CSV table of C-alpha atoms in Angstrom, one decimal:
chain,number,residue,atom,x,y,z
A,402,MET,CA,-48.8,88.1,-22.0
A,403,LEU,CA,-47.7,91.4,-21.1
A,404,HIS,CA,-45.9,93.8,-23.8
A,405,THR,CA,-44.6,97.2,-23.1
A,406,LYS,CA,-44.1,100.1,-25.2
A,407,ALA,CA,-40.8,99.6,-27.5
A,408,PRO,CA,-37.8,101.2,-25.6
A,409,HIS,CA,-37.4,104.9,-26.4
A,410,ILE,CA,-39.4,104.9,-30.0
A,411,GLU,CA,-40.6,108.3,-29.6
A,412,GLU,CA,-37.0,109.6,-29.0
A,413,LEU,CA,-35.5,107.9,-31.7
A,414,ILE,CA,-37.9,109.0,-34.0
A,415,GLY,CA,-37.2,112.4,-32.9
A,416,GLU,CA,-33.4,112.0,-33.1
A,417,ALA,CA,-33.8,110.5,-36.8
A,418,LEU,CA,-35.9,113.3,-37.9
A,419,GLN,CA,-33.3,115.9,-36.8
A,420,LYS,CA,-30.8,114.0,-38.6
A,421,ALA,CA,-32.7,113.5,-41.8
A,422,HIS,CA,-33.4,117.4,-41.7
A,423,HIS,CA,-29.7,118.3,-41.5
A,424,LEU,CA,-28.7,115.3,-44.3
A,425,GLY,CA,-31.4,116.7,-46.3
A,426,GLU,CA,-32.3,112.6,-47.1
A,427,PRO,CA,-34.3,109.8,-45.6
A,428,LEU,CA,-32.8,108.1,-42.7
A,429,PHE,CA,-33.1,104.5,-41.7
A,430,ILE,CA,-33.4,103.5,-37.9
A,431,SER,CA,-33.6,100.2,-36.5
A,432,ILE,CA,-34.6,99.1,-33.0
A,433,VAL,CA,-34.0,95.7,-31.4
A,434,GLU,CA,-36.0,94.8,-28.1
A,435,HIS,CA,-36.1,91.3,-26.6
A,436,ILE,CA,-39.9,90.1,-26.1
A,437,ASP,CA,-41.6,87.2,-24.3
A,438,ASN,CA,-42.0,84.1,-26.6
A,439,GLN,CA,-44.4,84.7,-29.6
A,440,ASP,CA,-45.8,81.9,-32.0
A,441,PRO,CA,-44.0,82.9,-35.4
A,442,PHE,CA,-47.1,81.5,-37.4
A,443,GLN,CA,-49.6,83.5,-35.4
A,444,PHE,CA,-47.1,86.5,-36.0
A,445,PHE,CA,-47.3,85.7,-39.8
A,446,GLU,CA,-51.0,85.3,-39.8
A,447,THR,CA,-51.8,88.6,-37.8
A,448,GLY,CA,-49.0,90.2,-40.3
A,449,GLN,CA,-51.7,90.2,-43.2
A,450,HIS,CA,-53.6,93.0,-41.5
A,451,ILE,CA,-50.8,95.5,-41.9
A,452,ASP,CA,-49.1,94.7,-45.2
A,453,GLN,CA,-49.3,92.4,-48.2
A,454,HIS,CA,-45.4,91.7,-48.1
A,455,ARG,CA,-44.6,89.2,-45.6
A,456,SER,CA,-41.6,87.0,-45.2
A,457,PHE,CA,-41.0,83.5,-43.4
A,458,TRP,CA,-37.7,81.6,-42.8
A,459,GLN,CA,-37.1,78.6,-40.7
A,460,SER,CA,-33.8,77.2,-41.4
A,461,ALA,CA,-33.3,73.5,-41.9
A,462,GLU,CA,-31.6,72.7,-38.5
A,463,ASN,CA,-34.5,74.7,-36.8
A,464,ASP,CA,-32.2,76.9,-34.9
A,465,LEU,CA,-33.3,80.4,-36.4
A,466,THR,CA,-36.9,81.3,-37.4
A,467,MET,CA,-37.3,84.8,-39.0
A,468,VAL,CA,-41.0,86.2,-39.7
A,469,GLY,CA,-41.0,89.6,-41.6
A,470,ILE,CA,-44.1,92.0,-41.9
A,471,GLY,CA,-44.3,95.0,-44.2
A,472,LYS,CA,-41.3,96.9,-45.8
A,473,ALA,CA,-39.2,99.6,-44.5
A,474,SER,CA,-37.2,99.3,-47.5
A,475,GLN,CA,-36.6,96.9,-50.3
A,476,LEU,CA,-33.6,96.4,-52.7
A,477,TYR,CA,-34.1,95.5,-56.5
A,478,ALA,CA,-31.7,95.1,-59.5
A,479,LYS,CA,-31.9,93.6,-62.9
A,480,SER,CA,-28.6,93.2,-64.6
A,481,LYS,CA,-26.0,90.9,-65.2
A,482,HIS,CA,-24.2,92.1,-61.9
A,483,ARG,CA,-27.5,92.0,-60.0
A,484,PHE,CA,-25.8,90.3,-56.7
A,485,ARG,CA,-23.1,93.2,-56.6
A,486,GLU,CA,-25.7,95.7,-57.4
A,487,VAL,CA,-27.9,94.6,-54.5
A,488,GLN,CA,-24.7,94.4,-52.2
A,489,SER,CA,-24.1,98.0,-53.3
A,490,LEU,CA,-27.4,99.2,-52.1
A,491,TRP,CA,-27.4,97.1,-49.1
A,492,LYS,CA,-24.3,99.2,-48.1
A,493,HIS,CA,-25.5,102.6,-49.1
A,494,LEU,CA,-28.5,101.8,-46.8
A,495,GLN,CA,-26.6,101.1,-43.9
A,496,GLU,CA,-23.9,104.1,-44.4
A,497,ASN,CA,-26.4,106.6,-42.5
A,498,ALA,CA,-28.5,104.0,-40.4
A,499,MET,CA,-29.3,104.6,-36.8
A,500,GLN,CA,-29.3,101.1,-35.3
A,501,HIS,CA,-29.8,100.3,-31.9
A,502,ASP,CA,-29.3,96.8,-31.0
A,503,ASP,CA,-27.7,95.9,-27.5
A,504,TYR,CA,-28.1,91.9,-28.1
A,505,ASN,CA,-26.1,91.6,-31.3
A,506,LYS,CA,-27.9,88.3,-32.6
A,507,LYS,CA,-27.9,86.8,-36.2
A,508,GLY,CA,-31.0,87.6,-37.8
A,509,THR,CA,-31.8,90.8,-35.7
A,510,GLY,CA,-31.4,94.7,-36.4
A,511,MET,CA,-31.1,95.4,-40.3
A,512,VAL,CA,-32.0,92.2,-41.9
A,513,ALA,CA,-33.0,91.9,-45.6
A,514,LEU,CA,-34.9,88.6,-46.6
A,515,GLY,CA,-35.9,87.8,-49.9
A,516,GLY,CA,-34.8,86.1,-53.5
A,517,PHE,CA,-33.9,86.2,-57.0
A,518,SER,CA,-35.1,84.8,-60.2
A,519,PHE,CA,-33.3,81.7,-61.7
A,520,ASP,CA,-32.5,83.3,-64.9
A,521,PRO,CA,-32.5,87.3,-65.2
A,522,ASP,CA,-32.6,87.1,-69.1
A,523,GLN,CA,-36.1,85.2,-69.1
A,524,GLU,CA,-38.3,87.7,-70.7
A,525,GLU,CA,-41.7,85.9,-70.3
A,526,GLU,CA,-43.2,87.4,-66.9
A,527,THR,CA,-46.3,85.1,-66.5
A,528,PRO,CA,-47.3,84.0,-63.8
A,529,TRP,CA,-44.3,85.6,-61.9
A,530,GLU,CA,-45.5,89.5,-62.4
A,531,SER,CA,-45.6,90.0,-58.7
A,532,PHE,CA,-41.9,88.8,-58.1
A,533,PRO,CA,-39.2,91.1,-59.6
A,534,ASP,CA,-36.0,89.6,-60.8
A,535,SER,CA,-34.5,90.5,-57.5
A,536,GLN,CA,-36.3,91.7,-54.4
A,537,MET,CA,-34.5,91.8,-50.8
A,538,THR,CA,-37.0,93.3,-48.2
A,539,ILE,CA,-36.1,95.1,-44.9
A,540,PRO,CA,-39.3,94.4,-43.2
A,541,ALA,CA,-40.9,97.0,-40.8
A,542,PHE,CA,-41.3,94.3,-38.2
A,543,LEU,CA,-39.3,91.3,-38.0
A,544,LEU,CA,-39.6,88.4,-35.3
A,545,THR,CA,-36.5,86.6,-34.7
A,546,LYS,CA,-36.3,83.4,-32.6
A,547,VAL,CA,-32.7,82.3,-32.3
A,548,ASP,CA,-30.7,80.6,-29.3
A,549,GLY,CA,-34.1,80.1,-27.6
A,550,GLU,CA,-34.8,83.5,-27.0
A,551,THR,CA,-37.3,86.0,-29.3
A,552,TYR,CA,-36.4,89.2,-30.6
A,553,LEU,CA,-38.4,91.9,-32.4
A,554,THR,CA,-37.0,94.4,-34.5
A,555,ILE,CA,-38.8,97.9,-35.7
A,556,ASN,CA,-37.4,99.2,-38.9
A,557,ALA,CA,-38.3,102.4,-40.4
A,558,LEU,CA,-37.1,104.8,-43.1
A,559,ILE,CA,-37.7,108.3,-41.6
A,560,PHE,CA,-38.0,111.1,-44.2
A,561,PRO,CA,-37.6,114.9,-43.2
A,562,GLU,CA,-40.9,115.8,-43.9
A,563,ASP,CA,-42.2,113.3,-41.9
A,564,HIS,CA,-44.5,114.1,-38.7
A,565,HIS,CA,-43.1,113.0,-35.2
A,566,GLN,CA,-46.0,112.0,-33.4
A,567,GLN,CA,-48.0,110.3,-36.4
A,568,ILE,CA,-45.1,108.1,-37.3
A,569,ALA,CA,-44.5,106.9,-33.4
A,570,HIS,CA,-48.3,106.0,-33.0
A,571,GLN,CA,-48.1,104.2,-36.3
A,572,ILE,CA,-45.5,102.0,-35.5
A,573,GLN,CA,-46.7,101.4,-31.7
A,574,ASP,CA,-50.0,100.7,-33.1
A,575,HIS,CA,-48.9,98.0,-35.6
A,576,ARG,CA,-46.5,96.8,-33.0
A,577,ASP,CA,-49.2,96.0,-30.3
A,578,LEU,CA,-51.3,94.4,-33.2
A,579,LEU,CA,-48.6,92.1,-34.1
A,580,LEU,CA,-48.1,91.1,-30.5
A,581,LYS,CA,-51.4,90.6,-29.4
A,582,GLU,CA,-52.6,87.1,-28.7
A,583,GLY,CA,-54.9,85.7,-31.2
A,584,LYS,CA,-56.4,82.6,-32.5
A,585,MET,CA,-54.7,80.8,-35.2
A,586,ALA,CA,-57.0,80.6,-38.5
A,587,GLY,CA,-57.0,78.5,-41.6
A,588,SER,CA,-57.1,75.0,-42.8
A,589,LEU,CA,-55.5,72.8,-45.3
A,590,PRO,CA,-57.3,73.6,-48.8
A,591,VAL,CA,-59.5,71.4,-50.7
A,592,ILE,CA,-58.4,70.8,-54.4
A,593,ASP,CA,-60.7,71.0,-57.3
A,594,GLN,CA,-58.8,70.2,-60.3
A,595,THR,CA,-54.8,69.2,-61.1
A,596,PHE,CA,-53.5,69.9,-64.5
A,597,GLU,CA,-50.0,68.8,-65.8
A,598,VAL,CA,-48.6,70.9,-68.2
A,599,ALA,CA,-47.7,69.2,-71.4
A,600,PRO,CA,-46.3,65.9,-69.7
A,601,GLU,CA,-45.7,64.0,-73.2
A,602,ALA,CA,-43.9,67.1,-74.6
A,603,TRP,CA,-41.6,67.5,-71.4
A,604,LYS,CA,-40.6,63.8,-71.8
A,605,GLU,CA,-39.6,64.6,-75.6
A,606,SER,CA,-37.5,67.3,-74.3
A,607,VAL,CA,-35.9,65.1,-72.0
A,608,LYS,CA,-35.2,62.6,-75.0
A,609,LYS,CA,-33.9,65.7,-77.1
A,610,ALA,CA,-31.7,66.8,-74.4
A,611,THR,CA,-29.8,63.1,-74.1
A,612,GLU,CA,-29.4,63.5,-77.8
A,613,ASP,CA,-28.0,66.9,-77.5
A,614,ILE,CA,-25.8,65.7,-74.6
A,615,THR,CA,-24.2,62.8,-76.8
A,616,ALA,CA,-23.7,65.2,-79.5
A,617,GLY,CA,-21.3,67.0,-77.4
A,618,LEU,CA,-23.4,70.0,-77.0
A,619,MET,CA,-23.3,70.2,-73.0
A,620,GLU,CA,-22.7,67.4,-70.3
A,621,LYS,CA,-26.0,67.6,-68.2
A,622,VAL,CA,-28.9,70.1,-68.3
A,623,VAL,CA,-31.8,70.2,-65.6
A,624,LEU,CA,-35.2,70.4,-67.1
A,625,ALA,CA,-38.3,71.2,-65.0
A,626,ARG,CA,-41.8,70.9,-65.4
A,627,GLU,CA,-45.2,72.5,-64.1
A,628,LEU,CA,-48.3,70.9,-62.2
A,629,ARG,CA,-51.2,73.7,-62.1
A,630,VAL,CA,-53.6,73.2,-59.0
A,631,THR,CA,-57.1,75.1,-58.4
A,632,PHE,CA,-58.6,75.0,-55.2
A,633,LYS,CA,-62.5,75.6,-53.9
A,634,GLU,CA,-61.3,78.6,-52.0
A,635,ASP,CA,-58.5,80.9,-51.4
A,636,VAL,CA,-55.3,79.1,-50.0
A,637,GLN,CA,-54.8,79.8,-46.4
A,638,ILE,CA,-51.1,80.6,-46.4
A,639,THR,CA,-50.5,79.9,-42.5
A,640,ALA,CA,-51.8,76.7,-42.4
A,641,ILE,CA,-49.3,75.5,-45.3
A,642,LEU,CA,-46.5,77.0,-43.7
A,643,LYS,CA,-47.4,75.2,-40.4
A,644,ALA,CA,-48.0,72.0,-42.1
A,645,LEU,CA,-44.6,72.2,-44.2
A,646,ALA,CA,-42.8,72.9,-40.9
A,647,ASP,CA,-44.5,69.9,-39.5
A,648,THR,CA,-43.9,67.3,-42.1
A,649,GLN,CA,-40.6,68.4,-43.6
A,650,PRO,CA,-37.7,68.2,-41.2
A,651,ASN,CA,-34.3,69.0,-42.3
A,652,SER,CA,-35.6,71.3,-44.7
A,653,TYR,CA,-35.7,75.2,-45.0
A,654,ILE,CA,-39.2,76.3,-44.6
A,655,PHE,CA,-40.0,79.6,-46.6
A,656,CYS,CA,-42.4,82.0,-47.7
A,657,TYR,CA,-42.2,85.2,-49.7
A,658,GLU,CA,-45.7,87.3,-50.2
A,659,SER,CA,-45.4,90.1,-52.8
A,660,GLU,CA,-48.5,92.1,-54.2
A,661,GLY,CA,-50.8,89.5,-52.5
A,662,ASP,CA,-48.9,86.3,-54.3
A,663,HIS,CA,-46.9,83.8,-52.2
A,664,PHE,CA,-44.0,81.7,-53.2
A,665,ILE,CA,-43.6,79.0,-50.4
A,666,GLY,CA,-41.8,75.8,-49.9
A,667,ALA,CA,-39.7,73.4,-48.1
A,668,THR,CA,-36.4,73.0,-49.7
A,669,PRO,CA,-33.6,70.8,-48.5
A,670,GLU,CA,-30.9,72.4,-50.2
A,671,ARG,CA,-28.7,74.9,-49.0
A,672,LEU,CA,-26.6,77.1,-51.3
A,673,ALA,CA,-24.5,78.9,-49.0
A,674,LYS,CA,-24.3,79.8,-45.1
A,675,VAL,CA,-22.0,82.5,-43.9
A,676,GLU,CA,-21.6,83.4,-40.0
A,677,ASP,CA,-18.5,85.0,-38.4
A,678,ARG,CA,-16.9,84.4,-41.8
A,679,GLU,CA,-17.3,80.9,-41.6
A,680,LEU,CA,-18.6,79.4,-44.9
A,681,VAL,CA,-20.6,76.1,-45.5
A,682,SER,CA,-22.0,75.2,-48.8
A,683,THR,CA,-24.3,72.3,-49.8
A,684,CYS,CA,-23.9,69.6,-52.4
A,685,LEU,CA,-27.2,67.6,-52.8
A,686,ALA,CA,-27.9,66.1,-56.3
A,687,GLY,CA,-28.8,62.4,-56.7
A,688,THR,CA,-32.7,60.9,-55.5
A,689,VAL,CA,-34.4,58.2,-54.7
A,690,PRO,CA,-37.4,57.9,-52.7
A,691,ARG,CA,-37.8,56.8,-49.1
A,692,GLY,CA,-38.7,53.0,-48.5
A,693,ARG,CA,-42.1,51.7,-47.1
A,694,THR,CA,-40.1,49.7,-44.5
A,695,GLU,CA,-36.7,50.2,-43.0
A,696,GLN,CA,-35.3,47.4,-45.0
A,697,GLU,CA,-36.8,48.8,-48.1
A,698,ASP,CA,-35.3,52.1,-47.1
A,699,LEU,CA,-31.9,50.9,-46.4
A,700,LYS,CA,-31.7,49.2,-49.8
A,701,LEU,CA,-32.8,52.2,-51.7
A,702,GLY,CA,-30.2,54.3,-49.8
A,703,GLU,CA,-27.5,51.8,-50.9
A,704,GLU,CA,-28.5,51.6,-54.4
A,705,LEU,CA,-28.3,55.4,-54.6
A,706,LEU,CA,-24.9,55.5,-53.2
A,707,GLY,CA,-23.9,53.2,-55.9
A,708,ASP,CA,-25.7,54.2,-58.8
A,709,PRO,CA,-23.4,55.7,-61.6
A,710,LYS,CA,-25.7,57.9,-62.9
A,711,ASN,CA,-26.7,59.7,-59.6
A,712,ARG,CA,-23.1,59.7,-58.3
A,713,GLN,CA,-21.8,61.4,-61.5
A,714,GLU,CA,-24.5,64.0,-61.1
A,715,HIS,CA,-23.5,64.5,-57.5
A,716,GLN,CA,-19.9,64.7,-58.4
A,717,PHE,CA,-20.6,67.4,-61.1
A,718,VAL,CA,-22.2,69.6,-58.3
A,719,VAL,CA,-19.3,69.0,-55.7
A,720,GLU,CA,-16.5,69.9,-58.3
A,721,MET,CA,-18.4,73.2,-59.6
A,722,ILE,CA,-19.0,74.3,-55.8
A,723,LYS,CA,-15.6,73.7,-54.7
A,724,GLU,CA,-14.4,75.6,-57.4
A,725,ALA,CA,-16.6,78.4,-56.4
A,726,VAL,CA,-15.7,78.5,-53.0
A,727,GLU,CA,-12.0,78.1,-53.4
A,728,ALA,CA,-12.4,81.5,-55.7
A,729,CYS,CA,-13.2,83.7,-52.5
A,730,SER,CA,-12.4,81.5,-49.4
A,731,SER,CA,-9.4,79.8,-47.9
A,732,GLN,CA,-9.2,76.6,-45.8
A,733,VAL,CA,-11.5,74.7,-48.1
A,734,GLU,CA,-12.6,71.1,-46.7
A,735,VAL,CA,-14.3,68.6,-49.0
A,736,PRO,CA,-15.3,65.1,-47.8
A,737,ASN,CA,-14.0,62.2,-49.9
A,738,GLY,CA,-17.6,61.0,-50.7
A,739,PRO,CA,-21.2,61.9,-50.3
A,740,VAL,CA,-23.3,60.3,-47.3
A,741,LEU,CA,-27.3,60.2,-47.4
A,742,TYR,CA,-29.5,63.0,-46.5
A,743,PRO,CA,-33.1,61.9,-45.8
A,744,LEU,CA,-35.9,63.5,-45.7
A,745,ARG,CA,-39.7,62.7,-45.4
A,746,ASN,CA,-40.6,61.4,-48.8
A,747,LEU,CA,-36.8,61.6,-50.6
A,748,GLN,CA,-33.4,60.8,-49.7
A,749,HIS,CA,-30.3,62.6,-51.4
A,750,LEU,CA,-26.5,62.3,-51.9
A,751,TYR,CA,-25.2,65.1,-49.6
A,752,THR,CA,-21.7,66.7,-49.5
A,753,PRO,CA,-21.0,69.4,-47.1
A,754,VAL,CA,-18.2,72.0,-48.3
A,755,LYS,CA,-16.7,74.3,-45.4
A,756,ALA,CA,-14.4,77.1,-45.7
A,757,VAL,CA,-13.4,80.5,-44.3
A,758,LEU,CA,-14.5,83.5,-46.4
A,759,ASP,CA,-11.8,85.9,-47.2
A,760,GLN,CA,-11.7,89.5,-46.2
A,761,GLY,CA,-13.4,91.7,-49.1
A,762,TYR,CA,-16.0,89.2,-50.1
A,763,THR,CA,-19.4,88.9,-49.0
A,764,LEU,CA,-22.0,86.1,-49.0
A,765,LEU,CA,-23.8,87.4,-52.2
A,766,ASP,CA,-20.4,87.2,-53.9
A,767,VAL,CA,-20.4,83.8,-53.1
A,768,ILE,CA,-24.2,83.1,-54.2
A,769,GLU,CA,-23.0,85.0,-57.6
A,770,LYS,CA,-20.5,82.5,-58.1
A,771,LEU,CA,-22.6,79.6,-57.2
A,772,HIS,CA,-25.8,80.2,-58.7
A,773,PRO,CA,-27.0,78.0,-60.5
A,774,THR,CA,-25.3,75.2,-59.5
A,775,PRO,CA,-25.2,71.9,-61.8
A,776,ALA,CA,-27.8,70.5,-59.6
A,777,LEU,CA,-30.4,73.1,-61.0
A,778,GLY,CA,-29.0,74.3,-64.1
A,779,GLY,CA,-26.2,71.8,-65.6
A,780,MET,CA,-23.1,71.9,-66.9
A,781,PRO,CA,-21.3,74.0,-68.4
A,782,GLN,CA,-23.3,76.4,-66.6
A,783,GLN,CA,-23.8,79.0,-69.2
A,784,VAL,CA,-24.5,76.7,-72.0
A,785,SER,CA,-27.1,74.7,-69.9
A,786,VAL,CA,-29.0,78.2,-68.7
A,787,GLU,CA,-29.2,79.2,-72.4
A,788,TYR,CA,-30.4,75.6,-73.1
A,789,ILE,CA,-33.3,75.8,-70.3
A,790,ARG,CA,-34.3,79.2,-71.5
A,791,THR,CA,-34.6,78.0,-75.0
A,792,HIS,CA,-36.2,74.6,-74.4
A,793,GLU,CA,-38.3,74.7,-71.4
A,794,THR,CA,-41.9,75.6,-71.7
A,795,LEU,CA,-42.3,77.3,-68.4
A,796,ASN,CA,-41.0,80.3,-66.7
A,797,ARG,CA,-39.0,79.5,-63.5
A,798,GLY,CA,-39.2,82.7,-62.3
A,799,TRP,CA,-38.0,82.4,-58.6
A,800,TYR,CA,-38.3,78.6,-58.6
A,801,ALA,CA,-34.7,77.2,-58.4
A,802,GLY,CA,-33.4,80.6,-57.8
A,803,PRO,CA,-31.5,81.7,-54.7
A,804,ILE,CA,-33.6,82.7,-51.7
A,805,GLY,CA,-32.6,83.6,-48.3
A,806,TRP,CA,-31.3,86.5,-45.7
A,807,PHE,CA,-28.5,88.5,-44.9
A,808,ASP,CA,-27.9,90.8,-42.0
A,809,ALA,CA,-25.7,94.1,-40.9
A,810,GLN,CA,-22.9,91.6,-39.5
A,811,ASP,CA,-22.5,90.0,-42.8
A,812,ASN,CA,-24.3,86.5,-41.5
A,813,GLY,CA,-26.9,85.3,-43.8
A,814,GLU,CA,-27.9,82.1,-45.6
A,815,PHE,CA,-29.3,81.5,-49.1
A,816,ALA,CA,-31.0,78.2,-50.2
A,817,VAL,CA,-32.3,76.9,-53.7
A,818,ALA,CA,-35.8,77.5,-54.1
A,819,ILE,CA,-37.0,74.0,-54.9
A,820,ARG,CA,-40.0,71.9,-53.6
A,821,SER,CA,-42.1,75.1,-54.1
A,822,ALA,CA,-45.1,76.6,-55.4
A,823,LEU,CA,-46.4,79.7,-56.5
A,824,ILE,CA,-49.9,80.2,-54.8
A,825,GLN,CA,-52.3,83.0,-56.2
A,826,GLN,CA,-55.5,83.0,-54.3
A,827,LYS,CA,-57.1,79.9,-55.6
A,828,GLU,CA,-54.7,78.8,-58.3
A,829,ALA,CA,-51.0,77.3,-57.6
A,830,SER,CA,-48.2,76.4,-59.8
A,831,LEU,CA,-45.8,73.7,-58.5
A,832,PHE,CA,-42.5,73.1,-60.0
A,833,ALA,CA,-40.0,70.1,-60.3
A,834,GLY,CA,-37.0,69.2,-62.4
A,835,CYS,CA,-34.4,66.6,-62.6
A,836,GLY,CA,-30.9,66.4,-64.1
A,837,VAL,CA,-30.5,65.0,-67.7
A,838,VAL,CA,-27.4,63.3,-68.6
A,839,GLU,CA,-26.6,61.1,-71.5
A,840,ASP,CA,-28.2,57.8,-70.7
A,841,SER,CA,-31.4,59.7,-68.8
A,842,ASP,CA,-34.6,57.8,-69.5
A,843,PRO,CA,-37.4,60.2,-70.1
A,844,GLU,CA,-40.0,57.8,-68.2
A,845,ALA,CA,-37.4,57.3,-65.2
A,846,GLU,CA,-36.9,61.0,-65.1
A,847,TYR,CA,-40.7,61.9,-65.2
A,848,ALA,CA,-41.2,59.4,-62.4
A,849,GLU,CA,-38.6,61.1,-60.3
A,850,THR,CA,-40.3,64.8,-60.7
A,851,ALA,CA,-43.8,63.3,-59.6
A,852,VAL,CA,-41.8,62.3,-56.2
A,853,LYS,CA,-40.5,65.9,-56.0
A,854,LEU,CA,-43.7,67.2,-56.5
A,855,LYS,CA,-45.4,65.2,-53.5
A,856,PRO,CA,-44.1,67.2,-50.4
A,857,MET,CA,-46.0,70.4,-51.7
A,858,MET,CA,-48.9,68.4,-53.0
A,859,ASN,CA,-49.6,66.7,-49.5
A,860,VAL,CA,-49.8,70.0,-47.9
A,861,LEU,CA,-51.9,71.5,-50.5
A,862,GLY,CA,-54.7,69.1,-49.8
A,863,GLY,CA,-53.4,66.4,-52.4
A,864,SER,CA,-52.5,63.5,-49.8
A,865,GLU,CA,-53.7,60.6,-52.1
A,866,TRP,CA,-52.2,62.5,-55.1
A,867,ASP,CA,-50.6,60.6,-57.6
A,868,MET,CA,-49.2,60.5,-61.1
């Protein structure tokens, strides 16, 4: 495979240095080039030799894949207005940026990838010390596969005191390394031990929640639990990513690396997508397993469509998302009822919500209004989040939080970080939750969470795992 030198990189850095000197502050540059087809998993694997901050995103429709290596800049915020604060930081970063992009494709150029924690007021940090409350990373190198083509974005923050040739040579060396043909390394891990965190106490918390709902404290609350796994050796992250992509169609495949820890998963649940002002959100709530035969599968699906508990849970989500979308959009469209959304292990009730985003609003404005939906928090929103903070024994961290991306053209997409795991060398924490309503049965909810844990357990070496 032949790769030529990045277009005009030295000239562009020289121009940026002159402008940075004039402004007296650093200047962001972004250069996009069209390249030969590149394996995103190989690109991700090679990136570990450059930086311990990597990102992977593959859309549920499999029409967009992005792999970020390194960090040209990062956007942080920790406040009640964290989404607006990140948006403000993003706008400021773009103001004096020099962007060289002749292709104008979504997901190229200045793109921020990352996520937000479920609850910014959660004080316990363990085991999420490496993942701040909000962290959106603009990668130093971004591979984008879109519309059947492959693009490489080079991003850099140029300081007035930087050395022209040194910066140019470093960028070129890293680029050449990333695009070099290599052999895919890694295999799926071998599990040493699994440990459920306080399962009986969790069932008791479900029972207590049903009593509190009956007493009128809230309408619904989502309670999550944790499964811890240890392995014989450090987990090969690229192998896990590839296995998720191969086994979990119709899901968002994601991985965010921070300080050597990895948050990884395959989530079916879109929070919101904006492309050319067209807004799409997804109501995904209500769950049953897939059947072993086609007949059993159809029967389970029909039972899900007719189940009062699951339909009620789904309707909570539909009403809340519709209200949030209407607050910043027009031409809102909502189908009359849900359909089935099949995955490899599970099937869900699914209702899409479509709209046109009003001028003056951004994707992060929508995310702020949507998060957390009743599918991940409960109803009413604030009461349920406070209940979770008080009664859950685990720190959700980025689990069930918004993860995704946005670009300089105001395109972007966020999903809900479920069906996921936090991997730290030889250890992993897996998370799963369920919606608790007045007539919920603790044993049935426990069984539902076990089913939701299976997609991640399967790729982590627990193919025969059962609970």
